[in-house]
Coordinates of C-alpha atoms and ligand atoms in Angstrom, one line a residue:
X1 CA -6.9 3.2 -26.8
X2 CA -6.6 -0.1 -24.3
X3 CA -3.8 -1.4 -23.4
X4 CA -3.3 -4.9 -23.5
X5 CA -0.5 -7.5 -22.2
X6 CA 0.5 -10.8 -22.5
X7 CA 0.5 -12.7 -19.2
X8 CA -0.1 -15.7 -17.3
X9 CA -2.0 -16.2 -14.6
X10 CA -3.3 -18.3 -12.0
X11 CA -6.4 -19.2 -10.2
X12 CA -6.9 -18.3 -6.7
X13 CA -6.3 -22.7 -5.3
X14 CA -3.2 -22.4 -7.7
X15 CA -4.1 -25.4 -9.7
X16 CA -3.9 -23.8 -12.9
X17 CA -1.7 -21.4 -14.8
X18 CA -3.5 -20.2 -17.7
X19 CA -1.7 -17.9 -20.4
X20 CA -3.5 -14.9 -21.9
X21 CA -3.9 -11.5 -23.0
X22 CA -5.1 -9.1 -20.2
X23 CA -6.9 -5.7 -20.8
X24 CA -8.6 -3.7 -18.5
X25 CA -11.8 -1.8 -18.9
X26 CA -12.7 1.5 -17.4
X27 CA -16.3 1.9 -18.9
X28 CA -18.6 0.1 -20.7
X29 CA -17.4 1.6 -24.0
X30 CA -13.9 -0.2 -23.0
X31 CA -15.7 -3.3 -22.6
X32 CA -17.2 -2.5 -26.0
X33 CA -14.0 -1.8 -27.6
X34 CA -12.5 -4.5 -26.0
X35 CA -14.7 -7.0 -27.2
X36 CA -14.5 -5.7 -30.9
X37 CA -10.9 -5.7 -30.7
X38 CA -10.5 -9.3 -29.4
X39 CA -13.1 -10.4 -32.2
X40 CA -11.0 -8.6 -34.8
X41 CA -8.0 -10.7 -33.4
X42 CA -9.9 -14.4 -33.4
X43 CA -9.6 -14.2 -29.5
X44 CA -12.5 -15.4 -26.9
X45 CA -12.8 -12.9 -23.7
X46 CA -13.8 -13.8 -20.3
X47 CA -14.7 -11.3 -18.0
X48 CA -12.4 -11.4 -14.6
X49 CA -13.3 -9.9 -11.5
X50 CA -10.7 -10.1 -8.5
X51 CA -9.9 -13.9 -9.6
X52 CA -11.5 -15.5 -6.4
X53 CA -13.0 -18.3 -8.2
X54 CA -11.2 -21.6 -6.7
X55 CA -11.4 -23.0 -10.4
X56 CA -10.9 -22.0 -14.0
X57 CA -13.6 -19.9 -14.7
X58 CA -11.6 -16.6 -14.9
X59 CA -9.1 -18.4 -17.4
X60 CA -8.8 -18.1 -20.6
X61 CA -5.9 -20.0 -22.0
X62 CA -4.8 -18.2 -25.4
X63 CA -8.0 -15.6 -25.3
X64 CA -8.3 -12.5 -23.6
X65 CA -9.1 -12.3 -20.0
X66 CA -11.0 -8.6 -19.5
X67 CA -10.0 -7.2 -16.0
X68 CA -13.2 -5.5 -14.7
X69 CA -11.8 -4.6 -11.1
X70 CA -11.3 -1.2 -12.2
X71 CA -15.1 -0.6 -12.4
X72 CA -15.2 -0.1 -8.8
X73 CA -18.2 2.9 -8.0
X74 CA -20.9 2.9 -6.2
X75 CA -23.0 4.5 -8.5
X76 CA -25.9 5.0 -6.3
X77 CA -27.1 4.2 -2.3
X78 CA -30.4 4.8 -0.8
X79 CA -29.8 4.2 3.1
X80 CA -33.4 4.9 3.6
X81 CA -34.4 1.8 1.3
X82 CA -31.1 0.1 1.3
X83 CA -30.7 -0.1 -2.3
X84 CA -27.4 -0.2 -3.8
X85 CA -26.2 0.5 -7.7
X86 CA -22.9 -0.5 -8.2
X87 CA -20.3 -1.2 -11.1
X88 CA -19.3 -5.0 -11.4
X89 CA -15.6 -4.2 -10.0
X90 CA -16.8 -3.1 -6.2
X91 CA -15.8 -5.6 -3.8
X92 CA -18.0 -6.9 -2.1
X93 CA -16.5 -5.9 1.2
X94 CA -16.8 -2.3 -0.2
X95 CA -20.6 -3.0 -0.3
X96 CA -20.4 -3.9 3.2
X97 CA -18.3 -1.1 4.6
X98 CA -20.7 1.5 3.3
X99 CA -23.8 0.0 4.4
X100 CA -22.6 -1.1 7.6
X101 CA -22.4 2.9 7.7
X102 CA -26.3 3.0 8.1
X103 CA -27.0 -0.3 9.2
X104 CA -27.0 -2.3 5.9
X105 CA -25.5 -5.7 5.1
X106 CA -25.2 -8.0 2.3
X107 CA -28.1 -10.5 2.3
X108 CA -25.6 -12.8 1.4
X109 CA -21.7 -12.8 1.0
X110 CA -19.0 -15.2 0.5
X111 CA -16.2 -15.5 3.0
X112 CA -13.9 -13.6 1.3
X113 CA -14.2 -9.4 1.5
X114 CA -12.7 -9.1 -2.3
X115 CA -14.8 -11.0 -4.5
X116 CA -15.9 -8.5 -6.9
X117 CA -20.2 -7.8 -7.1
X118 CA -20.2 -9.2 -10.6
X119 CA -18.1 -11.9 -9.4
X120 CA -20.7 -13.1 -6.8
X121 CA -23.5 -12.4 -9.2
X122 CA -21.9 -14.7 -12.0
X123 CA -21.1 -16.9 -9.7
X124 CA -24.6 -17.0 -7.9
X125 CA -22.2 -17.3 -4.7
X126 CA -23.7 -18.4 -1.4
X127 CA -23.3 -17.9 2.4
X128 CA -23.8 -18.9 6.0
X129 CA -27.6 -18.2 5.9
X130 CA -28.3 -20.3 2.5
X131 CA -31.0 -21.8 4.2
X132 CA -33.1 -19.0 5.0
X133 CA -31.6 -16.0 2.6
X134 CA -30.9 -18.3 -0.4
X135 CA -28.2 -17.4 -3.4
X136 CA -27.0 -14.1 -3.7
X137 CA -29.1 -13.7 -6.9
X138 CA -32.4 -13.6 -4.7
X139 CA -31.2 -10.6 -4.0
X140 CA -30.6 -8.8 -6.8
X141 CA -33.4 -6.5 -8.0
X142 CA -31.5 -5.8 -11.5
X143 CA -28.6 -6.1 -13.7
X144 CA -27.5 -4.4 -16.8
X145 CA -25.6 -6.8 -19.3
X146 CA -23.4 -5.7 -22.2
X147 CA -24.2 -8.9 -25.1
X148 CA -21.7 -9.7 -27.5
X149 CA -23.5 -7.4 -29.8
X150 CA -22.9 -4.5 -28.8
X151 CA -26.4 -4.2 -26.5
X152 CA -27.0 -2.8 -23.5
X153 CA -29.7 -4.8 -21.6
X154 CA -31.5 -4.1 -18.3
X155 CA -33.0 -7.6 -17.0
X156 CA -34.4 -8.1 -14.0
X157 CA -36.5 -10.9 -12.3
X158 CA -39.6 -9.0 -13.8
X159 CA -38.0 -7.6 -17.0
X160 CA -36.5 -10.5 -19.1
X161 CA -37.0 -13.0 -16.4
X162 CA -35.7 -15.8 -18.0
X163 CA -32.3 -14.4 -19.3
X164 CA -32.0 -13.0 -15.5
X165 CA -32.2 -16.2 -14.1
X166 CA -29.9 -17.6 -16.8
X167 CA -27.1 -15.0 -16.4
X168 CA -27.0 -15.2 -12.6
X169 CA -24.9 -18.1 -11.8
X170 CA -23.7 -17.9 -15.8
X171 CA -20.1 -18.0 -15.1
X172 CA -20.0 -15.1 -17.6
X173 CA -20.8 -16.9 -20.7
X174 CA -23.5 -15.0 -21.7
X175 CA -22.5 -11.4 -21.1
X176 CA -20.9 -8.7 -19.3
X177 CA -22.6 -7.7 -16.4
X178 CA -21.7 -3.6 -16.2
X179 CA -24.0 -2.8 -13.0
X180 CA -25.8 -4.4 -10.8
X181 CA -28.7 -2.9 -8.0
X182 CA -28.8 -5.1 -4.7
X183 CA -31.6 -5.1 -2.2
X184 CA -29.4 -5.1 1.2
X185 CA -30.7 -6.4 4.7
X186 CA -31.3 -4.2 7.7
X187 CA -29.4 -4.9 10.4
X188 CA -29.5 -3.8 14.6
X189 CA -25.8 -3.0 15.0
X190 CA -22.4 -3.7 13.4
X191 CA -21.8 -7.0 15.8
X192 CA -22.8 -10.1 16.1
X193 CA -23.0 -12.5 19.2
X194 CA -21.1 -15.6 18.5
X195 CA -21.5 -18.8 20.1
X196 CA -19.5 -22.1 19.4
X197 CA -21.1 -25.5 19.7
X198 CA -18.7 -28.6 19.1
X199 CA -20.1 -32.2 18.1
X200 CA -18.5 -35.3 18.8
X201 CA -19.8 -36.7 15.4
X202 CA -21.8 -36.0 11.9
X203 CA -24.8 -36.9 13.8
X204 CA -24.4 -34.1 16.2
X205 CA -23.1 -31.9 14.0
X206 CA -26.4 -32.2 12.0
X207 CA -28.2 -32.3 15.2
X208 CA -26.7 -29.0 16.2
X209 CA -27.9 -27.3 12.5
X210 CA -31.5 -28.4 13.2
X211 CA -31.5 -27.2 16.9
X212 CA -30.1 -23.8 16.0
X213 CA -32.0 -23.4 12.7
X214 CA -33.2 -19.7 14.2
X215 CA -29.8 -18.7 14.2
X216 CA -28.7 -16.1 11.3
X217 CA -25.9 -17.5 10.5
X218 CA -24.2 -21.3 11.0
X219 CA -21.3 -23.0 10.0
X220 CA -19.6 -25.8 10.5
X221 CA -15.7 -26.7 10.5
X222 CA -15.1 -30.5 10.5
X223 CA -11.5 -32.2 11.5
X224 CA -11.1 -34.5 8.9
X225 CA -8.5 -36.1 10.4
X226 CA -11.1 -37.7 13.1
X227 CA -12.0 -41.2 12.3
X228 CA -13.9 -44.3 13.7
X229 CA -16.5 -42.8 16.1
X230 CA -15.6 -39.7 16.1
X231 CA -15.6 -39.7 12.1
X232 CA -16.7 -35.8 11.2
X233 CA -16.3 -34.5 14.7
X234 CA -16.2 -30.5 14.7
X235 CA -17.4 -26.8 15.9
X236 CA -20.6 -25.3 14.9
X237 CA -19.9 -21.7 14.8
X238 CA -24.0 -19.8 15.5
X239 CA -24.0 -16.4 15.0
X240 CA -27.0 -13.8 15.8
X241 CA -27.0 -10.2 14.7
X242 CA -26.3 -7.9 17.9
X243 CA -29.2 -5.8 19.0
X244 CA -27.0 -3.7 20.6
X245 CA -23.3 -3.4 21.1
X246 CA -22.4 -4.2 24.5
X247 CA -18.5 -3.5 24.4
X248 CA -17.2 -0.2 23.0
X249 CA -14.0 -0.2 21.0
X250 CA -11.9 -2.9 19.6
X251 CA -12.7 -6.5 20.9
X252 CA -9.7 -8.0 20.8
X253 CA -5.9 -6.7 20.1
X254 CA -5.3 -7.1 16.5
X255 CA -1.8 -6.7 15.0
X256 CA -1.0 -4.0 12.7
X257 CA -2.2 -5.3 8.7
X258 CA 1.2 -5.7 7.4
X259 CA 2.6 -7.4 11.1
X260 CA -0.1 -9.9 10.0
X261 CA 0.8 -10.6 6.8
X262 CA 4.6 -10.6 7.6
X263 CA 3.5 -13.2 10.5
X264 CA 1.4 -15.4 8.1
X265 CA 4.2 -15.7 5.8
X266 CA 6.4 -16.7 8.6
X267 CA 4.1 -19.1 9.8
X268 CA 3.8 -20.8 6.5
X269 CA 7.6 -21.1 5.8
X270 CA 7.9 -22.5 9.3
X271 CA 5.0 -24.8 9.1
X272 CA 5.3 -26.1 5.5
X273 CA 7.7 -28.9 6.6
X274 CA 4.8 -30.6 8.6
X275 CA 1.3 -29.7 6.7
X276 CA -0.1 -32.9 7.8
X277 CA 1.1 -33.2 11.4
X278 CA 0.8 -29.7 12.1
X279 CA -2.9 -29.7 10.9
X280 CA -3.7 -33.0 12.5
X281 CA -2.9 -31.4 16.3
X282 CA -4.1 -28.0 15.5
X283 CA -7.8 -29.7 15.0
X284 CA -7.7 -31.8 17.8
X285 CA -6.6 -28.5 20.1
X286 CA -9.1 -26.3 18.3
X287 CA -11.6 -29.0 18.9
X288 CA -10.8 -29.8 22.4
X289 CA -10.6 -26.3 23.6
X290 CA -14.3 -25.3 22.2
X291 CA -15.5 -28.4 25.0
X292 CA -14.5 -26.0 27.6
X293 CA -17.8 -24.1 29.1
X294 CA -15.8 -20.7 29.0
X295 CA -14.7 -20.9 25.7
X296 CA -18.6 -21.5 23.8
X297 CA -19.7 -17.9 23.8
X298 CA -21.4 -16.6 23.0
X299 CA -19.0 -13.2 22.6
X300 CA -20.1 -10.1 20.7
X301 CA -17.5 -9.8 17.4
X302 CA -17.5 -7.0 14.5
X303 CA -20.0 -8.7 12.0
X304 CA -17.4 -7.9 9.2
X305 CA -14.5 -10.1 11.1
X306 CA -17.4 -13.0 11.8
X307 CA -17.9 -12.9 8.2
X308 CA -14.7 -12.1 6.1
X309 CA -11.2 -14.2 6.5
X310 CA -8.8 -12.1 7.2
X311 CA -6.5 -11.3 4.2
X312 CA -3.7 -12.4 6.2
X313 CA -4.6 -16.1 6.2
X314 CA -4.6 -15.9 2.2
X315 CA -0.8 -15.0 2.8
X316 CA 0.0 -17.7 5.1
X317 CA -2.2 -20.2 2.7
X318 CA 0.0 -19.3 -0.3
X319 CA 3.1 -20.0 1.6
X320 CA 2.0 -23.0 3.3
X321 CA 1.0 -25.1 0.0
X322 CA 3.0 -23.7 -3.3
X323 CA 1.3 -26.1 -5.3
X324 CA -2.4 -24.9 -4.0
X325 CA -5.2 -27.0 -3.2
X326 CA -7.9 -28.8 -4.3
X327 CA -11.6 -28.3 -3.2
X328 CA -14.4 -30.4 -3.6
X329 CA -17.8 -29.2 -2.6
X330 CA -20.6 -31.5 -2.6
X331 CA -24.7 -30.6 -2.3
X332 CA -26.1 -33.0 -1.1
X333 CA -30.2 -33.5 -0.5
X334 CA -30.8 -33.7 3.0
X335 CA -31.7 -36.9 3.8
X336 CA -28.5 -38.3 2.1
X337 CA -26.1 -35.4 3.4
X338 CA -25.2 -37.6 6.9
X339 CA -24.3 -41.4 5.3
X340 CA -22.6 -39.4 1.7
X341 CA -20.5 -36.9 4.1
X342 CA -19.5 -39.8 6.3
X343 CA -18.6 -41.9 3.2
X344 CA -16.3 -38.5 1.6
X345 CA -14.9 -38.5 4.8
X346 CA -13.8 -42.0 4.9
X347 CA -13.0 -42.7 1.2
X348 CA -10.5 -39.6 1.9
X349 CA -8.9 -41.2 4.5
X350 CA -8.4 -44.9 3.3
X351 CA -7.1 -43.5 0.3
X352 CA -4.5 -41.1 2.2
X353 CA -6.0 -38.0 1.2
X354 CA -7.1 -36.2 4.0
X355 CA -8.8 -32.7 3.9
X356 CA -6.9 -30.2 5.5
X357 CA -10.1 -28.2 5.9
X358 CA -14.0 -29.4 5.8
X359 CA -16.8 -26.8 6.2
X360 CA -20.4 -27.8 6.1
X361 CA -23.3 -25.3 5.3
X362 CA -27.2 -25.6 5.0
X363 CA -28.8 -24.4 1.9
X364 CA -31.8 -24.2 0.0
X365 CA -33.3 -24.3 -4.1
X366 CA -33.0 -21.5 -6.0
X367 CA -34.6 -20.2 -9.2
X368 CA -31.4 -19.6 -11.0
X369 CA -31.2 -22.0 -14.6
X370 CA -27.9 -23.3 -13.8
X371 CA -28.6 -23.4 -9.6
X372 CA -26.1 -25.9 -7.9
X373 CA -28.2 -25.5 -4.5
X374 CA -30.3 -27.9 -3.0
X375 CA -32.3 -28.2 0.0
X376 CA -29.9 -30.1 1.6
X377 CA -26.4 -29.3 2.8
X378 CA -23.3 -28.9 1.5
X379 CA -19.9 -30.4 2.7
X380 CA -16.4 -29.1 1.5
X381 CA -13.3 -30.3 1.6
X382 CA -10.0 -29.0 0.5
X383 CA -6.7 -31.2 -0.2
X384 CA -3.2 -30.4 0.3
X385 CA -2.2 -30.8 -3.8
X386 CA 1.0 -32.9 -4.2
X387 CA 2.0 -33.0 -8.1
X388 CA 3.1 -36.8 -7.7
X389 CA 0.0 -38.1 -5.8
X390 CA -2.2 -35.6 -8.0
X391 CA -3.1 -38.4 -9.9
X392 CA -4.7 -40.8 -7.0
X393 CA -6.6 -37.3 -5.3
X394 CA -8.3 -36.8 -9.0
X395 CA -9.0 -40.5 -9.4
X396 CA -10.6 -40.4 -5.5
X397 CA -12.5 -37.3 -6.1
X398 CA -13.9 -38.2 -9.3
X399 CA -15.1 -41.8 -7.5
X400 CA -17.0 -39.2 -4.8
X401 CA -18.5 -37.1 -7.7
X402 CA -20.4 -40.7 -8.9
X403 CA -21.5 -40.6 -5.2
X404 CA -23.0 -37.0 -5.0
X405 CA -25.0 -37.7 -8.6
X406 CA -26.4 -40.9 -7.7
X407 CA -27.2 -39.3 -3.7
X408 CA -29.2 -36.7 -6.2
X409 CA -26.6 -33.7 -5.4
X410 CA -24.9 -30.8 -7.8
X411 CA -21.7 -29.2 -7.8
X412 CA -20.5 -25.6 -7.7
X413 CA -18.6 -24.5 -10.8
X414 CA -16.8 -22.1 -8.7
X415 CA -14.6 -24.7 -6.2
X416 CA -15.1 -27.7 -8.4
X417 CA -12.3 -28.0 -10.9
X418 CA -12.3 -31.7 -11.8
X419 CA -16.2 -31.3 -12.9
X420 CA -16.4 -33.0 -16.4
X421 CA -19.4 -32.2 -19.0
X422 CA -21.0 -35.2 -18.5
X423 CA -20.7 -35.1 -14.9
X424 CA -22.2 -31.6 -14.6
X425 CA -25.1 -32.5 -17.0
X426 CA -25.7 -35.7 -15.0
X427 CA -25.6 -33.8 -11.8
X428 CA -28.2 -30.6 -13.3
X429 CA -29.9 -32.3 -15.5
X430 CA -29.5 -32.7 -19.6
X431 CA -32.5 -30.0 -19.8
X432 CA -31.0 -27.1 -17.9
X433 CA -27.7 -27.4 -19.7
X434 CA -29.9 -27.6 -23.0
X435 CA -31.9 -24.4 -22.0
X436 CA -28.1 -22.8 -21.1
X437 CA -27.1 -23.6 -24.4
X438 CA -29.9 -22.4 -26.7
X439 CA -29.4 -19.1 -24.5
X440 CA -25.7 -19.2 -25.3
X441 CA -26.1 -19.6 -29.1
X442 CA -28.8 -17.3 -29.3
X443 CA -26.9 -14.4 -27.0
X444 CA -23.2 -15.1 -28.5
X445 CA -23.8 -17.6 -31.6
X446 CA -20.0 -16.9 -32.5
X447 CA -19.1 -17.9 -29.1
X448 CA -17.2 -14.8 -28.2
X449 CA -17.3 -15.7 -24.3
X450 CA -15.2 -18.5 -23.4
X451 CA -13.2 -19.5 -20.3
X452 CA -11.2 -22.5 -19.9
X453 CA -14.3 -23.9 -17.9
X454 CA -16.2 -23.1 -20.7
X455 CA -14.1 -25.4 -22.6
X456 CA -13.9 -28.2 -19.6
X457 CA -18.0 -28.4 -19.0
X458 CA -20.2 -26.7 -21.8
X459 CA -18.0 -26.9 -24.9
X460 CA -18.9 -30.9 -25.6
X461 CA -21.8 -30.3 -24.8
X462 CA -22.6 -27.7 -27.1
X463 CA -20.9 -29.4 -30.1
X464 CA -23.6 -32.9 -29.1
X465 CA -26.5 -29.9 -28.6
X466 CA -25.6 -28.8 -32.2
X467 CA -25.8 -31.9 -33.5
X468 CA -29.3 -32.6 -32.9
Ligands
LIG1 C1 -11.2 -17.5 0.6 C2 -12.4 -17.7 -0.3 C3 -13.6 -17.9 0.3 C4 -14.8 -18.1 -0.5 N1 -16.0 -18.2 0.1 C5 -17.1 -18.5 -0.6 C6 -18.3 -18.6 0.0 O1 -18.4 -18.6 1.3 N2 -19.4 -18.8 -0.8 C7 -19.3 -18.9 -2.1 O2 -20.3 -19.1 -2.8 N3 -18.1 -18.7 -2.7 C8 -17.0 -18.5 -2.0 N4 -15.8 -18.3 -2.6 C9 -15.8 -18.3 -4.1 C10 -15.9 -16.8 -4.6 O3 -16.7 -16.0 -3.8 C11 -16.5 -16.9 -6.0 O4 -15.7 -17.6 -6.9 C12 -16.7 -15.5 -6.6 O5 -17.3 -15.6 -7.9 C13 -15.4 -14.7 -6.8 O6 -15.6 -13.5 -7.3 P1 -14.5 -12.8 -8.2 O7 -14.8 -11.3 -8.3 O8 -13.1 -13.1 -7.7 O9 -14.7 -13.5 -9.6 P2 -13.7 -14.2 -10.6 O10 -13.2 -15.4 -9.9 O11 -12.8 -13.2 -11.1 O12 -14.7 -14.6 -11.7 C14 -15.7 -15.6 -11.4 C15 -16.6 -15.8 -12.6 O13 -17.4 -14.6 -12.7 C16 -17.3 -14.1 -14.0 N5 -17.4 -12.6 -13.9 C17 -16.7 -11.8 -13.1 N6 -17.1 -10.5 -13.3 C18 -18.1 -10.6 -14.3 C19 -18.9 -9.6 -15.0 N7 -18.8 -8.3 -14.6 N8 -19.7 -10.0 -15.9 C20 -19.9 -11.3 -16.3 N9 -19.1 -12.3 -15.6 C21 -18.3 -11.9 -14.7 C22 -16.0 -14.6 -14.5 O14 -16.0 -14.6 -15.9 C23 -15.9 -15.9 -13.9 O15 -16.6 -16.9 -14.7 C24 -14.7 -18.1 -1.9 C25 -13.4 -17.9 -2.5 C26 -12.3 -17.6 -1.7 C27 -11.0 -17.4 -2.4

């Protein structure tokens, strides 16, 4: 028998505080019972993996939010192919850490170590190779999905191509993904050589992206407190797998996990006092120390701390804004990415709203149905949240949204929590979201699977779509 509970929960940017029932599921019969039993109860069910999402699509305000981090085996790994099985639960730093073992990586992973497989799969999430590796659904060979019905599926970009391609990226509205087999990357060594490259500008910064577009991995972090000339001045971080590892042991002293933790939340008490002012001098120090010769690299650094934030920061994060954050991330066709970033970056400042944090990636299309990627790049930018000056930030960002549709750009449904139905089907296009929806009444005509983002950017649409 499952064991439920009434909670409430939040998402990870603290924005939202949904309440819920929570069960957690061992197997896929859990899953199945769980999904009869919220269906005998008049409850929806989203599926919940380690609640990394920025924005509301783990929630599920009055329903019941299945916990699927328990699923957490590797069910099967061939080092010699670098094939992995895995249940949906497996972080996706645990598919890292075992096939760093033979010299396997994850094609492509977000910055965070815990987002679960079938989080990243749902999600389609991306990384810093997006221009040459793509989504992370490119790399997914097949998935088995539990429907609403009771079915066990196998689909695969071969086998039921279609629904594949509509799942990934799905935001789990379809089904429950119960497994998933990745194709992983070979790689030389279990380092990387990393170089930093500061721009004075957006121009350079862009500059620097095409120059190094050999690289495996770039990224770049933007002050956006910079303004005038030096408007989207920042550090382009190149990184290039290691062939061989030219420093044994650690590379650096690192403090104890907890020392760190303990330190962030320190920091964060200390610091909350002076968000802005603190931030605004920590980016110009950050920025004028990588213009010294000594300090550009490039320096050999454990792949897994080049790729992963360390879970201290999310400690120090917490503490430092207890109302959370809002994100905004923008993809934006290449040829408009330099004037749109430059206007986001100035809109945000006239208005008083400037991003504590702006990263900028390069990416590429995708085949996924729902695919926010572009060939293009993508800028984002994260706000300090203030309850009382909520208002203006959601009235500022909705005004850049208009910007990034008419530019020709999409928007992630993972960091994007201000995303309105019509904005999203503007952004995709009205015949994606009508394919999305003729798979969702077909696959789960009762509309078992709901999240509160279901109810924020498909639900209107559905109820025009079934008035047709
Ligand atoms: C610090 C940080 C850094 C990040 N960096 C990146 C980045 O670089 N690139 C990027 O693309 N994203 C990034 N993200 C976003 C994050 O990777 C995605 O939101 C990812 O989906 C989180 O995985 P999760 O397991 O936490 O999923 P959750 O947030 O728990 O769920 C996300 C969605 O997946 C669905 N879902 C989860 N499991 C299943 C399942 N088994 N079957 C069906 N649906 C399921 C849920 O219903 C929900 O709709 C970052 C997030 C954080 C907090």
């Amino acid at each position: 028998m499952l064991a439920w509970r009434q909670s409430a929960i939040v998402n990870w940017s603290m924005t939202e505080r949904s309440s819920c029932y929570i069960c957690q599921a061992r197997t896929v019969d859990e899953i199945r019972q769980a999904l009869t039993a919220a269906r005998g109860r008049g409850l929806s069910v989203i599926a919940h993996g380690a609640g990394h999402s920025y924005t509301d699509a783990a929630l599920n305000n009055g329903g019941l939010l299945l916990d699927l981090s328990a699923m957490r085996r590797v069910l099967a790994w061939d080092p010699a192919r670098g094939i992995m099985r895995v249940e949906p639960g497996v972080s996706i730093g645990e598919v890292a850490r075992v096939a760093l073992a033979d010299r396997w990586w994850p094609p492509v992973t977000p910055s965070t170590a815990s987002a679960t497989v079938g989080g990243c799969v749902a999600m389609n999430v991306n990384g810093k190779n997006a221009w040459t590796h793509g989504s992370f659904g490119e790399h997914v060979l097949s998935l088995t999905v539990l429907l609403v019905d009771g079915q066990l599926l196998t689909v695969s970009p071969t086998q039921d191509g279609e629904l594949f391609r509509a799942l990934v990226g799905s935001a789990g509205l379809l089904g429950i993904i119960t497994s998933i087999t990745l194709q992983l990357r070979r790689v030389p060594s279990d380092r990387v050589e990393v170089s930093v490259r500061p721009g004075r500008s957006l121009r350079e910064l862009f500059q620097i992206f095409e120059d190094e577009q050999a690289a495996d991995y770039l990224e770049a972090w933007v002050d956006g407190f910079a303004a005038g000339r030096e408007l989207g001045r920042g550090i382009v971080t190149v990184s290039n797998h290691s062939e061989r590892v030219t420093s044994a042991g650690p590379l650096a002293f690192r403090l104890p996990e907890q020392s760190m933790h303990r330190l962030a939340h320190w920091g964060g008490i200390l610091c909350r006092p002076l968000v802005e002012s603190g931030v605004r001098g920590a980016n110009s120090i950050i920025y004028r120390g990588s213009r010294w010769p000594a300090r550009t690299g490039p320096r050999q650094t454990p792949l897994v701390r080049a790729t992963y934030y360390a879970p201290a920061l999310f400690t120090g994060y917490r503490v430092l804004l207890p109302a959370g954050s809002e994100t905004f991330q923008a993809f934006v066709p290449a040829t408009e990415a330099g004037s749109l970033f430059a206007e986001i970056l100035r809109r945000s400042q006239e208005h008083g709203y400037v991003p504590l944090w702006c990263i900028i990636k390069r990416h590429r299309r995708d085949p996924f149905l729902l695919s926010y990627q572009v060939d293009g790049f993508s800028l984002e930018v994260n706000y300090r949240l203030i309850p009382e000056r909520a208002q203006g930030l959601h009235q500022l960002l909705r005004g850049l949204m208009e910007l990034v549709i008419v530019a020709g750009g999409r928007f992630y449904l993972a960091k994007d929590s201000l995303l309105t139905h019509s904005l999203y089907r503007r952004s995709i296009g009205d015949a994606a979201v009508a394919a999305f929806l003729d798979l969702k009444l077909h696959y789960d005509p009762d509309l078992l699977l709901q999240s509160n983002l279901y109810r924020r950017v498909f639900q209107p649409s559905l109820q025009q779509h079934a008035e047709r």
